[in-house]
Amino acid sequence: MISFSVSSTLARVLMILGATLGILLIAWMALHLSVAQLNWLEPARATTPYFACWRALLYTLIFAGWAAALRMQPTPADQQRLKRLGLIGFSSIILVELSRV
């Protein structure tokens, strides 16, 4: 019989492999879209300034929440986690905005 730690590790590995396979499948399908299938994006580009305002508001609220969490005097371990989470969040926001170019 497989021990609990080995089975949970195996389950994690299988979930990661499944998620990776799903991401690769979506990327492969996106690469094979024709120009005619992408025409539905044209009307959405007219609302870009509207969505830019909402994104700016969302990013401001995320930053304010993160700063408030840091001000609550967390333990050093929690403070490191918050800083790491802030770095990951900031990096993901930058990646999302750069991918919109």
PDB file of C-alpha atoms in Angstrom:
ATOM      1  CA  MET A   1       0.000   0.000   0.000  1.00  0.00           C
ATOM      2  CA  ILE A   2       1.207   3.512  -0.806  1.00  0.00           C
ATOM      3  CA  SER A   3       1.782   5.748   2.202  1.00  0.00           C
ATOM      4  CA  PHE A   4      -0.144   8.986   2.609  1.00  0.00           C
ATOM      5  CA  SER A   5       2.790  11.270   1.794  1.00  0.00           C
ATOM      6  CA  VAL A   6       3.646   9.405  -1.391  1.00  0.00           C
ATOM      7  CA  SER A   7       0.035   9.379  -2.576  1.00  0.00           C
ATOM      8  CA  SER A   8      -0.424  13.080  -1.866  1.00  0.00           C
ATOM      9  CA  THR A   9       2.822  13.860  -3.709  1.00  0.00           C
ATOM     10  CA  LEU A  10       1.676  11.716  -6.609  1.00  0.00           C
ATOM     11  CA  ALA A  11      -1.674  13.521  -6.653  1.00  0.00           C
ATOM     12  CA  ARG A  12       0.078  16.909  -6.699  1.00  0.00           C
ATOM     13  CA  VAL A  13       2.348  15.866  -9.547  1.00  0.00           C
ATOM     14  CA  LEU A  14      -0.629  14.579 -11.550  1.00  0.00           C
ATOM     15  CA  MET A  15      -2.561  17.819 -10.925  1.00  0.00           C
ATOM     16  CA  ILE A  16       0.418  19.931 -12.041  1.00  0.00           C
ATOM     17  CA  LEU A  17       0.876  17.796 -15.156  1.00  0.00           C
ATOM     18  CA  GLY A  18      -2.847  18.035 -15.925  1.00  0.00           C
ATOM     19  CA  ALA A  19      -2.832  21.820 -15.542  1.00  0.00           C
ATOM     20  CA  THR A  20       0.267  22.077 -17.737  1.00  0.00           C
ATOM     21  CA  LEU A  21      -1.352  19.909 -20.390  1.00  0.00           C
ATOM     22  CA  GLY A  22      -4.493  22.061 -20.272  1.00  0.00           C
ATOM     23  CA  ILE A  23      -2.479  25.262 -20.663  1.00  0.00           C
ATOM     24  CA  LEU A  24      -0.539  23.812 -23.586  1.00  0.00           C
ATOM     25  CA  LEU A  25      -3.769  22.680 -25.257  1.00  0.00           C
ATOM     26  CA  ILE A  26      -5.290  26.156 -24.938  1.00  0.00           C
ATOM     27  CA  ALA A  27      -2.108  27.755 -26.310  1.00  0.00           C
ATOM     28  CA  TRP A  28      -2.057  25.330 -29.243  1.00  0.00           C
ATOM     29  CA  MET A  29      -5.707  26.084 -30.053  1.00  0.00           C
ATOM     30  CA  ALA A  30      -5.045  29.839 -29.858  1.00  0.00           C
ATOM     31  CA  LEU A  31      -2.168  29.543 -32.309  1.00  0.00           C
ATOM     32  CA  HIS A  32      -4.443  27.882 -34.850  1.00  0.00           C
ATOM     33  CA  LEU A  33      -7.170  30.562 -34.865  1.00  0.00           C
ATOM     34  CA  SER A  34      -7.793  32.227 -38.185  1.00  0.00           C
ATOM     35  CA  VAL A  35      -8.168  35.979 -38.717  1.00  0.00           C
ATOM     36  CA  ALA A  36     -11.898  35.572 -39.323  1.00  0.00           C
ATOM     37  CA  GLN A  37     -12.300  34.027 -35.881  1.00  0.00           C
ATOM     38  CA  LEU A  38     -10.557  37.001 -34.253  1.00  0.00           C
ATOM     39  CA  ASN A  39     -12.892  39.645 -35.739  1.00  0.00           C
ATOM     40  CA  TRP A  40     -15.100  39.546 -32.645  1.00  0.00           C
ATOM     41  CA  LEU A  41     -12.386  41.555 -30.860  1.00  0.00           C
ATOM     42  CA  GLU A  42     -12.949  44.693 -32.958  1.00  0.00           C
ATOM     43  CA  PRO A  43     -16.048  46.011 -31.078  1.00  0.00           C
ATOM     44  CA  ALA A  44     -14.334  45.374 -27.735  1.00  0.00           C
ATOM     45  CA  ARG A  45     -11.426  47.656 -28.621  1.00  0.00           C
ATOM     46  CA  ALA A  46     -13.746  50.683 -28.536  1.00  0.00           C
ATOM     47  CA  THR A  47     -14.289  50.199 -24.787  1.00  0.00           C
ATOM     48  CA  THR A  48     -10.571  50.056 -23.933  1.00  0.00           C
ATOM     49  CA  PRO A  49     -10.452  53.423 -22.060  1.00  0.00           C
ATOM     50  CA  TYR A  50     -13.459  52.393 -19.969  1.00  0.00           C
ATOM     51  CA  PHE A  51     -11.769  49.167 -18.914  1.00  0.00           C
ATOM     52  CA  ALA A  52      -8.483  50.997 -18.283  1.00  0.00           C
ATOM     53  CA  CYS A  53     -10.220  53.067 -15.593  1.00  0.00           C
ATOM     54  CA  TRP A  54     -11.595  49.950 -13.942  1.00  0.00           C
ATOM     55  CA  ARG A  55      -8.196  48.240 -14.069  1.00  0.00           C
ATOM     56  CA  ALA A  56      -6.554  51.273 -12.466  1.00  0.00           C
ATOM     57  CA  LEU A  57      -9.193  51.236  -9.703  1.00  0.00           C
ATOM     58  CA  LEU A  58      -8.707  47.508  -9.155  1.00  0.00           C
ATOM     59  CA  TYR A  59      -4.915  47.841  -8.960  1.00  0.00           C
ATOM     60  CA  THR A  60      -5.261  50.728  -6.506  1.00  0.00           C
ATOM     61  CA  LEU A  61      -7.543  48.671  -4.271  1.00  0.00           C
ATOM     62  CA  ILE A  62      -5.180  45.686  -4.393  1.00  0.00           C
ATOM     63  CA  PHE A  63      -2.222  47.893  -3.437  1.00  0.00           C
ATOM     64  CA  ALA A  64      -4.200  49.566  -0.616  1.00  0.00           C
ATOM     65  CA  GLY A  65      -5.201  46.165   0.802  1.00  0.00           C
ATOM     66  CA  TRP A  66      -1.656  44.884   0.619  1.00  0.00           C
ATOM     67  CA  ALA A  67      -0.300  48.024   2.341  1.00  0.00           C
ATOM     68  CA  ALA A  68      -2.976  47.750   5.056  1.00  0.00           C
ATOM     69  CA  ALA A  69      -2.024  44.109   5.660  1.00  0.00           C
ATOM     70  CA  LEU A  70       1.627  45.113   6.074  1.00  0.00           C
ATOM     71  CA  ARG A  71       0.691  47.833   8.596  1.00  0.00           C
ATOM     72  CA  MET A  72      -1.078  45.353  10.909  1.00  0.00           C
ATOM     73  CA  GLN A  73       2.274  44.379  12.493  1.00  0.00           C
ATOM     74  CA  PRO A  74       2.393  40.762  11.286  1.00  0.00           C
ATOM     75  CA  THR A  75       4.941  38.301  12.596  1.00  0.00           C
ATOM     76  CA  PRO A  76       8.237  38.249  10.679  1.00  0.00           C
ATOM     77  CA  ALA A  77       7.288  35.020   8.873  1.00  0.00           C
ATOM     78  CA  ASP A  78       3.921  36.469   7.857  1.00  0.00           C
ATOM     79  CA  GLN A  79       5.583  39.704   6.821  1.00  0.00           C
ATOM     80  CA  GLN A  80       7.916  37.759   4.510  1.00  0.00           C
ATOM     81  CA  ARG A  81       4.907  35.962   3.019  1.00  0.00           C
ATOM     82  CA  LEU A  82       3.124  39.270   2.475  1.00  0.00           C
ATOM     83  CA  LYS A  83       6.166  40.760   0.772  1.00  0.00           C
ATOM     84  CA  ARG A  84       6.494  37.683  -1.428  1.00  0.00           C
ATOM     85  CA  LEU A  85       2.796  37.830  -2.258  1.00  0.00           C
ATOM     86  CA  GLY A  86       3.129  41.526  -3.102  1.00  0.00           C
ATOM     87  CA  LEU A  87       6.068  40.820  -5.385  1.00  0.00           C
ATOM     88  CA  ILE A  88       4.164  38.042  -7.157  1.00  0.00           C
ATOM     89  CA  GLY A  89       1.091  40.262  -7.513  1.00  0.00           C
ATOM     90  CA  PHE A  90       3.089  43.224  -8.803  1.00  0.00           C
ATOM     91  CA  SER A  91       4.903  40.998 -11.292  1.00  0.00           C
ATOM     92  CA  SER A  92       1.659  39.470 -12.528  1.00  0.00           C
ATOM     93  CA  ILE A  93       0.092  42.919 -12.998  1.00  0.00           C
ATOM     94  CA  ILE A  94       3.120  44.023 -15.015  1.00  0.00           C
ATOM     95  CA  LEU A  95       2.949  40.859 -17.135  1.00  0.00           C
ATOM     96  CA  VAL A  96      -0.775  41.335 -17.773  1.00  0.00           C
ATOM     97  CA  GLU A  97      -0.312  44.961 -18.807  1.00  0.00           C
ATOM     98  CA  LEU A  98       2.659  44.150 -21.038  1.00  0.00           C
ATOM     99  CA  SER A  99       0.694  41.377 -22.724  1.00  0.00           C
ATOM    100  CA  ARG A 100      -1.995  43.900 -23.719  1.00  0.00           C
ATOM    101  CA  VAL A 101       0.391  45.729 -26.082  1.00  0.00           C
TER     102      VAL A 101
END
